[in-house]
Amino acid sequence: MYWLVLFLAVVAVWLLVLALLAKKLWGKSKALLRELGAAQSKLDVAMSPPAAVQQPRADDRVRA
């Protein structure tokens, strides 16, 4: 009986450690995804052509 209780206590401690590690990893992954989204937005803005260089619209070509 003593060995069973000891085994269950060890399993409970391991489960607690795994849960804490999973929580830490989840927090880091959320932060990483947030940073990735911000970087993607900045990249999209940087790759879009400036307003002065944009292609003329069809309306502008008709008026000219």
PDB file of N, CA, C and O in Angstrom:
ATOM      1  N   MET A   1       0.827  -1.199   0.000  1.00  0.00           N
ATOM      2  CA  MET A   1       0.000   0.000   0.000  1.00  0.00           C
ATOM      3  C   MET A   1       0.868   1.258   0.000  1.00  0.00           C
ATOM      4  O   MET A   1       0.565   2.223  -0.670  1.00  0.00           O
ATOM      5  N   TYR A   2       1.947   1.218   0.743  1.00  0.00           N
ATOM      6  CA  TYR A   2       2.845   2.358   0.833  1.00  0.00           C
ATOM      7  C   TYR A   2       3.424   2.703  -0.543  1.00  0.00           C
ATOM      8  O   TYR A   2       3.524   3.877  -0.903  1.00  0.00           O
ATOM      9  N   TRP A   3       3.787   1.692  -1.325  1.00  0.00           N
ATOM     10  CA  TRP A   3       4.377   1.929  -2.635  1.00  0.00           C
ATOM     11  C   TRP A   3       3.372   2.541  -3.596  1.00  0.00           C
ATOM     12  O   TRP A   3       3.732   3.369  -4.438  1.00  0.00           O
ATOM     13  N   LEU A   4       2.136   2.157  -3.475  1.00  0.00           N
ATOM     14  CA  LEU A   4       1.096   2.713  -4.339  1.00  0.00           C
ATOM     15  C   LEU A   4       0.907   4.206  -4.061  1.00  0.00           C
ATOM     16  O   LEU A   4       0.830   5.015  -4.995  1.00  0.00           O
ATOM     17  N   VAL A   5       0.867   4.579  -2.794  1.00  0.00           N
ATOM     18  CA  VAL A   5       0.704   5.988  -2.436  1.00  0.00           C
ATOM     19  C   VAL A   5       1.920   6.788  -2.904  1.00  0.00           C
ATOM     20  O   VAL A   5       1.787   7.893  -3.436  1.00  0.00           O
ATOM     21  N   LEU A   6       3.098   6.235  -2.731  1.00  0.00           N
ATOM     22  CA  LEU A   6       4.313   6.901  -3.179  1.00  0.00           C
ATOM     23  C   LEU A   6       4.302   7.069  -4.694  1.00  0.00           C
ATOM     24  O   LEU A   6       4.640   8.149  -5.220  1.00  0.00           O
ATOM     25  N   PHE A   7       3.908   6.031  -5.406  1.00  0.00           N
ATOM     26  CA  PHE A   7       3.826   6.105  -6.860  1.00  0.00           C
ATOM     27  C   PHE A   7       2.833   7.163  -7.302  1.00  0.00           C
ATOM     28  O   PHE A   7       3.116   7.963  -8.198  1.00  0.00           O
ATOM     29  N   LEU A   8       1.676   7.211  -6.685  1.00  0.00           N
ATOM     30  CA  LEU A   8       0.656   8.206  -7.035  1.00  0.00           C
ATOM     31  C   LEU A   8       1.144   9.624  -6.727  1.00  0.00           C
ATOM     32  O   LEU A   8       0.860  10.564  -7.479  1.00  0.00           O
ATOM     33  N   ALA A   9       1.893   9.785  -5.640  1.00  0.00           N
ATOM     34  CA  ALA A   9       2.439  11.103  -5.305  1.00  0.00           C
ATOM     35  C   ALA A   9       3.458  11.546  -6.352  1.00  0.00           C
ATOM     36  O   ALA A   9       3.466  12.707  -6.769  1.00  0.00           O
ATOM     37  N   VAL A  10       4.296  10.614  -6.790  1.00  0.00           N
ATOM     38  CA  VAL A  10       5.286  10.947  -7.829  1.00  0.00           C
ATOM     39  C   VAL A  10       4.586  11.302  -9.134  1.00  0.00           C
ATOM     40  O   VAL A  10       4.950  12.286  -9.801  1.00  0.00           O
ATOM     41  N   VAL A  11       3.569  10.574  -9.489  1.00  0.00           N
ATOM     42  CA  VAL A  11       2.815  10.872 -10.715  1.00  0.00           C
ATOM     43  C   VAL A  11       2.150  12.235 -10.603  1.00  0.00           C
ATOM     44  O   VAL A  11       2.166  13.035 -11.564  1.00  0.00           O
ATOM     45  N   ALA A  12       1.594  12.557  -9.448  1.00  0.00           N
ATOM     46  CA  ALA A  12       0.949  13.861  -9.260  1.00  0.00           C
ATOM     47  C   ALA A  12       1.967  14.994  -9.392  1.00  0.00           C
ATOM     48  O   ALA A  12       1.679  16.027 -10.017  1.00  0.00           O
ATOM     49  N   VAL A  13       3.152  14.819  -8.838  1.00  0.00           N
ATOM     50  CA  VAL A  13       4.184  15.854  -8.946  1.00  0.00           C
ATOM     51  C   VAL A  13       4.608  16.025 -10.405  1.00  0.00           C
ATOM     52  O   VAL A  13       4.751  17.151 -10.888  1.00  0.00           O
ATOM     53  N   TRP A  14       4.792  14.933 -11.113  1.00  0.00           N
ATOM     54  CA  TRP A  14       5.172  15.026 -12.525  1.00  0.00           C
ATOM     55  C   TRP A  14       4.082  15.718 -13.338  1.00  0.00           C
ATOM     56  O   TRP A  14       4.380  16.519 -14.222  1.00  0.00           O
ATOM     57  N   LEU A  15       2.838  15.414 -13.059  1.00  0.00           N
ATOM     58  CA  LEU A  15       1.748  16.069 -13.782  1.00  0.00           C
ATOM     59  C   LEU A  15       1.722  17.567 -13.491  1.00  0.00           C
ATOM     60  O   LEU A  15       1.468  18.381 -14.383  1.00  0.00           O
ATOM     61  N   LEU A  16       1.996  17.942 -12.258  1.00  0.00           N
ATOM     62  CA  LEU A  16       2.056  19.351 -11.890  1.00  0.00           C
ATOM     63  C   LEU A  16       3.197  20.059 -12.632  1.00  0.00           C
ATOM     64  O   LEU A  16       3.022  21.151 -13.176  1.00  0.00           O
ATOM     65  N   VAL A  17       4.357  19.427 -12.689  1.00  0.00           N
ATOM     66  CA  VAL A  17       5.501  20.007 -13.401  1.00  0.00           C
ATOM     67  C   VAL A  17       5.174  20.155 -14.885  1.00  0.00           C
ATOM     68  O   VAL A  17       5.450  21.194 -15.494  1.00  0.00           O
ATOM     69  N   LEU A  18       4.580  19.134 -15.471  1.00  0.00           N
ATOM     70  CA  LEU A  18       4.221  19.205 -16.888  1.00  0.00           C
ATOM     71  C   LEU A  18       3.183  20.299 -17.156  1.00  0.00           C
ATOM     72  O   LEU A  18       3.256  21.002 -18.167  1.00  0.00           O
ATOM     73  N   ALA A  19       2.223  20.449 -16.238  1.00  0.00           N
ATOM     74  CA  ALA A  19       1.213  21.495 -16.409  1.00  0.00           C
ATOM     75  C   ALA A  19       1.852  22.879 -16.332  1.00  0.00           C
ATOM     76  O   ALA A  19       1.514  23.776 -17.118  1.00  0.00           O
ATOM     77  N   LEU A  20       2.782  23.071 -15.419  1.00  0.00           N
ATOM     78  CA  LEU A  20       3.449  24.365 -15.306  1.00  0.00           C
ATOM     79  C   LEU A  20       4.306  24.658 -16.539  1.00  0.00           C
ATOM     80  O   LEU A  20       4.321  25.790 -17.040  1.00  0.00           O
ATOM     81  N   LEU A  21       4.993  23.655 -17.056  1.00  0.00           N
ATOM     82  CA  LEU A  21       5.778  23.841 -18.269  1.00  0.00           C
ATOM     83  C   LEU A  21       4.884  24.146 -19.469  1.00  0.00           C
ATOM     84  O   LEU A  21       5.215  24.990 -20.309  1.00  0.00           O
ATOM     85  N   ALA A  22       3.755  23.474 -19.550  1.00  0.00           N
ATOM     86  CA  ALA A  22       2.826  23.726 -20.658  1.00  0.00           C
ATOM     87  C   ALA A  22       2.271  25.147 -20.573  1.00  0.00           C
ATOM     88  O   ALA A  22       2.140  25.831 -21.595  1.00  0.00           O
ATOM     89  N   LYS A  23       1.974  25.613 -19.374  1.00  0.00           N
ATOM     90  CA  LYS A  23       1.467  26.973 -19.195  1.00  0.00           C
ATOM     91  C   LYS A  23       2.516  27.995 -19.617  1.00  0.00           C
ATOM     92  O   LYS A  23       2.214  28.973 -20.301  1.00  0.00           O
ATOM     93  N   LYS A  24       3.754  27.752 -19.237  1.00  0.00           N
ATOM     94  CA  LYS A  24       4.847  28.656 -19.608  1.00  0.00           C
ATOM     95  C   LYS A  24       5.034  28.668 -21.127  1.00  0.00           C
ATOM     96  O   LYS A  24       5.189  29.727 -21.735  1.00  0.00           O
ATOM     97  N   LEU A  25       5.016  27.497 -21.736  1.00  0.00           N
ATOM     98  CA  LEU A  25       5.180  27.397 -23.181  1.00  0.00           C
ATOM     99  C   LEU A  25       4.022  28.065 -23.911  1.00  0.00           C
ATOM    100  O   LEU A  25       4.220  28.725 -24.930  1.00  0.00           O
ATOM    101  N   TRP A  26       2.817  27.933 -23.393  1.00  0.00           N
ATOM    102  CA  TRP A  26       1.643  28.552 -24.007  1.00  0.00           C
ATOM    103  C   TRP A  26       1.774  30.072 -23.988  1.00  0.00           C
ATOM    104  O   TRP A  26       1.490  30.748 -24.973  1.00  0.00           O
ATOM    105  N   GLY A  27       2.241  30.603 -22.865  1.00  0.00           N
ATOM    106  CA  GLY A  27       2.426  32.051 -22.772  1.00  0.00           C
ATOM    107  C   GLY A  27       3.479  32.551 -23.747  1.00  0.00           C
ATOM    108  O   GLY A  27       3.309  33.585 -24.398  1.00  0.00           O
ATOM    109  N   LYS A  28       4.567  31.805 -23.877  1.00  0.00           N
ATOM    110  CA  LYS A  28       5.623  32.208 -24.821  1.00  0.00           C
ATOM    111  C   LYS A  28       5.131  32.113 -26.256  1.00  0.00           C
ATOM    112  O   LYS A  28       5.454  32.959 -27.086  1.00  0.00           O
ATOM    113  N   SER A  29       4.366  31.086 -26.564  1.00  0.00           N
ATOM    114  CA  SER A  29       3.889  30.939 -27.943  1.00  0.00           C
ATOM    115  C   SER A  29       2.888  32.038 -28.292  1.00  0.00           C
ATOM    116  O   SER A  29       2.883  32.547 -29.412  1.00  0.00           O
ATOM    117  N   LYS A  30       2.049  32.442 -27.335  1.00  0.00           N
ATOM    118  CA  LYS A  30       1.118  33.539 -27.594  1.00  0.00           C
ATOM    119  C   LYS A  30       1.877  34.835 -27.856  1.00  0.00           C
ATOM    120  O   LYS A  30       1.540  35.592 -28.762  1.00  0.00           O
ATOM    121  N   ALA A  31       2.906  35.098 -27.057  1.00  0.00           N
ATOM    122  CA  ALA A  31       3.705  36.309 -27.244  1.00  0.00           C
ATOM    123  C   ALA A  31       4.423  36.274 -28.593  1.00  0.00           C
ATOM    124  O   ALA A  31       4.506  37.294 -29.294  1.00  0.00           O
ATOM    125  N   LEU A  32       4.941  35.106 -28.967  1.00  0.00           N
ATOM    126  CA  LEU A  32       5.633  34.980 -30.239  1.00  0.00           C
ATOM    127  C   LEU A  32       4.678  35.210 -31.411  1.00  0.00           C
ATOM    128  O   LEU A  32       5.022  35.888 -32.382  1.00  0.00           O
ATOM    129  N   LEU A  33       3.480  34.674 -31.316  1.00  0.00           N
ATOM    130  CA  LEU A  33       2.500  34.880 -32.383  1.00  0.00           C
ATOM    131  C   LEU A  33       2.090  36.350 -32.475  1.00  0.00           C
ATOM    132  O   LEU A  33       1.867  36.872 -33.568  1.00  0.00           O
ATOM    133  N   ARG A  34       1.984  37.014 -31.330  1.00  0.00           N
ATOM    134  CA  ARG A  34       1.648  38.439 -31.327  1.00  0.00           C
ATOM    135  C   ARG A  34       2.750  39.240 -32.018  1.00  0.00           C
ATOM    136  O   ARG A  34       2.480  40.125 -32.830  1.00  0.00           O
ATOM    137  N   GLU A  35       4.007  38.925 -31.710  1.00  0.00           N
ATOM    138  CA  GLU A  35       5.128  39.612 -32.348  1.00  0.00           C
ATOM    139  C   GLU A  35       5.175  39.311 -33.842  1.00  0.00           C
ATOM    140  O   GLU A  35       5.485  40.193 -34.651  1.00  0.00           O
ATOM    141  N   LEU A  36       4.876  38.085 -34.207  1.00  0.00           N
ATOM    142  CA  LEU A  36       4.872  37.709 -35.613  1.00  0.00           C
ATOM    143  C   LEU A  36       3.807  38.481 -36.382  1.00  0.00           C
ATOM    144  O   LEU A  36       4.044  38.954 -37.499  1.00  0.00           O
ATOM    145  N   GLY A  37       2.643  38.653 -35.778  1.00  0.00           N
ATOM    146  CA  GLY A  37       1.581  39.433 -36.414  1.00  0.00           C
ATOM    147  C   GLY A  37       1.978  40.888 -36.589  1.00  0.00           C
ATOM    148  O   GLY A  37       1.719  41.497 -37.636  1.00  0.00           O
ATOM    149  N   ALA A  38       2.620  41.465 -35.579  1.00  0.00           N
ATOM    150  CA  ALA A  38       3.065  42.854 -35.677  1.00  0.00           C
ATOM    151  C   ALA A  38       4.136  42.998 -36.757  1.00  0.00           C
ATOM    152  O   ALA A  38       4.121  43.959 -37.536  1.00  0.00           O
ATOM    153  N   ALA A  39       5.051  42.040 -36.820  1.00  0.00           N
ATOM    154  CA  ALA A  39       6.097  42.097 -37.839  1.00  0.00           C
ATOM    155  C   ALA A  39       5.498  41.949 -39.237  1.00  0.00           C
ATOM    156  O   ALA A  39       5.947  42.607 -40.179  1.00  0.00           O
ATOM    157  N   GLN A  40       4.508  41.117 -39.382  1.00  0.00           N
ATOM    158  CA  GLN A  40       3.859  40.934 -40.684  1.00  0.00           C
ATOM    159  C   GLN A  40       3.168  42.223 -41.115  1.00  0.00           C
ATOM    160  O   GLN A  40       3.224  42.605 -42.282  1.00  0.00           O
ATOM    161  N   SER A  41       2.532  42.920 -40.177  1.00  0.00           N
ATOM    162  CA  SER A  41       1.880  44.188 -40.512  1.00  0.00           C
ATOM    163  C   SER A  41       2.908  45.215 -40.965  1.00  0.00           C
ATOM    164  O   SER A  41       2.693  45.924 -41.950  1.00  0.00           O
ATOM    165  N   LYS A  42       4.020  45.287 -40.225  1.00  0.00           N
ATOM    166  CA  LYS A  42       5.066  46.233 -40.611  1.00  0.00           C
ATOM    167  C   LYS A  42       5.633  45.887 -41.984  1.00  0.00           C
ATOM    168  O   LYS A  42       5.908  46.779 -42.789  1.00  0.00           O
ATOM    169  N   LEU A  43       5.799  44.609 -42.257  1.00  0.00           N
ATOM    170  CA  LEU A  43       6.312  44.182 -43.554  1.00  0.00           C
ATOM    171  C   LEU A  43       5.332  44.540 -44.664  1.00  0.00           C
ATOM    172  O   LEU A  43       5.735  45.007 -45.736  1.00  0.00           O
ATOM    173  N   ASP A  44       4.046  44.340 -44.424  1.00  0.00           N
ATOM    174  CA  ASP A  44       3.043  44.696 -45.426  1.00  0.00           C
ATOM    175  C   ASP A  44       3.072  46.187 -45.720  1.00  0.00           C
ATOM    176  O   ASP A  44       2.992  46.607 -46.882  1.00  0.00           O
ATOM    177  N   VAL A  45       3.190  47.003 -44.678  1.00  0.00           N
ATOM    178  CA  VAL A  45       3.243  48.451 -44.874  1.00  0.00           C
ATOM    179  C   VAL A  45       4.516  48.830 -45.621  1.00  0.00           C
ATOM    180  O   VAL A  45       4.492  49.666 -46.526  1.00  0.00           O
ATOM    181  N   ALA A  46       5.637  48.216 -45.270  1.00  0.00           N
ATOM    182  CA  ALA A  46       6.901  48.545 -45.913  1.00  0.00           C
ATOM    183  C   ALA A  46       6.928  48.116 -47.376  1.00  0.00           C
ATOM    184  O   ALA A  46       7.557  48.768 -48.205  1.00  0.00           O
ATOM    185  N   MET A  47       6.232  47.040 -47.707  1.00  0.00           N
ATOM    186  CA  MET A  47       6.262  46.543 -49.090  1.00  0.00           C
ATOM    187  C   MET A  47       5.223  47.217 -49.973  1.00  0.00           C
ATOM    188  O   MET A  47       5.301  47.115 -51.193  1.00  0.00           O
ATOM    189  N   SER A  48       4.243  47.894 -49.387  1.00  0.00           N
ATOM    190  CA  SER A  48       3.254  48.569 -50.216  1.00  0.00           C
ATOM    191  C   SER A  48       3.893  49.819 -50.805  1.00  0.00           C
ATOM    192  O   SER A  48       4.646  50.516 -50.134  1.00  0.00           O
ATOM    193  N   PRO A  49       3.610  50.107 -52.070  1.00  0.00           N
ATOM    194  CA  PRO A  49       4.241  51.268 -52.697  1.00  0.00           C
ATOM    195  C   PRO A  49       3.720  52.560 -52.082  1.00  0.00           C
ATOM    196  O   PRO A  49       2.572  52.628 -51.655  1.00  0.00           O
ATOM    197  N   PRO A  50       4.543  53.594 -52.034  1.00  0.00           N
ATOM    198  CA  PRO A  50       4.081  54.875 -51.504  1.00  0.00           C
ATOM    199  C   PRO A  50       2.959  55.445 -52.373  1.00  0.00           C
ATOM    200  O   PRO A  50       2.820  55.078 -53.539  1.00  0.00           O
ATOM    201  N   ALA A  51       2.208  56.377 -51.837  1.00  0.00           N
ATOM    202  CA  ALA A  51       1.047  56.912 -52.557  1.00  0.00           C
ATOM    203  C   ALA A  51       1.455  57.609 -53.853  1.00  0.00           C
ATOM    204  O   ALA A  51       0.740  57.559 -54.845  1.00  0.00           O
ATOM    205  N   ALA A  52       2.613  58.251 -53.881  1.00  0.00           N
ATOM    206  CA  ALA A  52       3.027  58.985 -55.078  1.00  0.00           C
ATOM    207  C   ALA A  52       3.444  58.052 -56.211  1.00  0.00           C
ATOM    208  O   ALA A  52       3.426  58.432 -57.371  1.00  0.00           O
ATOM    209  N   VAL A  53       3.794  56.820 -55.905  1.00  0.00           N
ATOM    210  CA  VAL A  53       4.300  55.895 -56.917  1.00  0.00           C
ATOM    211  C   VAL A  53       3.217  54.926 -57.384  1.00  0.00           C
ATOM    212  O   VAL A  53       3.409  54.186 -58.320  1.00  0.00           O
ATOM    213  N   GLN A  54       2.064  54.948 -56.756  1.00  0.00           N
ATOM    214  CA  GLN A  54       1.032  53.975 -57.091  1.00  0.00           C
ATOM    215  C   GLN A  54       0.586  54.137 -58.532  1.00  0.00           C
ATOM    216  O   GLN A  54       0.668  55.215 -59.121  1.00  0.00           O
ATOM    217  N   GLN A  55       0.105  53.047 -59.096  1.00  0.00           N
ATOM    218  CA  GLN A  55      -0.355  53.042 -60.477  1.00  0.00           C
ATOM    219  C   GLN A  55      -1.570  53.958 -60.607  1.00  0.00           C
ATOM    220  O   GLN A  55      -2.403  54.033 -59.707  1.00  0.00           O
ATOM    221  N   PRO A  56      -1.700  54.643 -61.730  1.00  0.00           N
ATOM    222  CA  PRO A  56      -2.878  55.495 -61.916  1.00  0.00           C
ATOM    223  C   PRO A  56      -4.139  54.640 -62.005  1.00  0.00           C
ATOM    224  O   PRO A  56      -4.114  53.527 -62.537  1.00  0.00           O
ATOM    225  N   ARG A  57      -5.203  55.187 -61.495  1.00  0.00           N
ATOM    226  CA  ARG A  57      -6.478  54.465 -61.548  1.00  0.00           C
ATOM    227  C   ARG A  57      -7.084  54.588 -62.944  1.00  0.00           C
ATOM    228  O   ARG A  57      -6.663  55.428 -63.749  1.00  0.00           O
ATOM    229  N   ALA A  58      -8.058  53.791 -63.220  1.00  0.00           N
ATOM    230  CA  ALA A  58      -8.714  53.829 -64.525  1.00  0.00           C
ATOM    231  C   ALA A  58      -9.387  55.185 -64.745  1.00  0.00           C
ATOM    232  O   ALA A  58      -9.406  55.711 -65.863  1.00  0.00           O
ATOM    233  N   ASP A  59      -9.932  55.806 -63.688  1.00  0.00           N
ATOM    234  CA  ASP A  59     -10.586  57.107 -63.810  1.00  0.00           C
ATOM    235  C   ASP A  59      -9.584  58.178 -64.253  1.00  0.00           C
ATOM    236  O   ASP A  59      -9.897  59.047 -65.065  1.00  0.00           O
ATOM    237  N   ASP A  60      -8.368  58.121 -63.723  1.00  0.00           N
ATOM    238  CA  ASP A  60      -7.354  59.107 -64.076  1.00  0.00           C
ATOM    239  C   ASP A  60      -6.965  58.989 -65.547  1.00  0.00           C
ATOM    240  O   ASP A  60      -6.720  59.989 -66.215  1.00  0.00           O
ATOM    241  N   ARG A  61      -6.886  57.773 -66.042  1.00  0.00           N
ATOM    242  CA  ARG A  61      -6.516  57.583 -67.451  1.00  0.00           C
ATOM    243  C   ARG A  61      -7.591  58.084 -68.375  1.00  0.00           C
ATOM    244  O   ARG A  61      -7.319  58.609 -69.440  1.00  0.00           O
ATOM    245  N   VAL A  62      -8.848  57.986 -67.982  1.00  0.00           N
ATOM    246  CA  VAL A  62      -9.947  58.438 -68.830  1.00  0.00           C
ATOM    247  C   VAL A  62      -9.950  59.955 -68.916  1.00  0.00           C
ATOM    248  O   VAL A  62     -10.143  60.537 -69.976  1.00  0.00           O
ATOM    249  N   ARG A  63      -9.693  60.645 -67.798  1.00  0.00           N
ATOM    250  CA  ARG A  63      -9.685  62.101 -67.776  1.00  0.00           C
ATOM    251  C   ARG A  63      -8.514  62.673 -68.565  1.00  0.00           C
ATOM    252  O   ARG A  63      -8.598  63.743 -69.122  1.00  0.00           O
ATOM    253  N   ALA A  64      -7.413  61.990 -68.598  1.00  0.00           N
ATOM    254  CA  ALA A  64      -6.232  62.518 -69.305  1.00  0.00           C
ATOM    255  C   ALA A  64      -6.459  62.389 -70.763  1.00  0.00           C
ATOM    256  O   ALA A  64      -6.524  63.109 -71.614  1.00  0.00           O
TER     257      ALA A  64
END
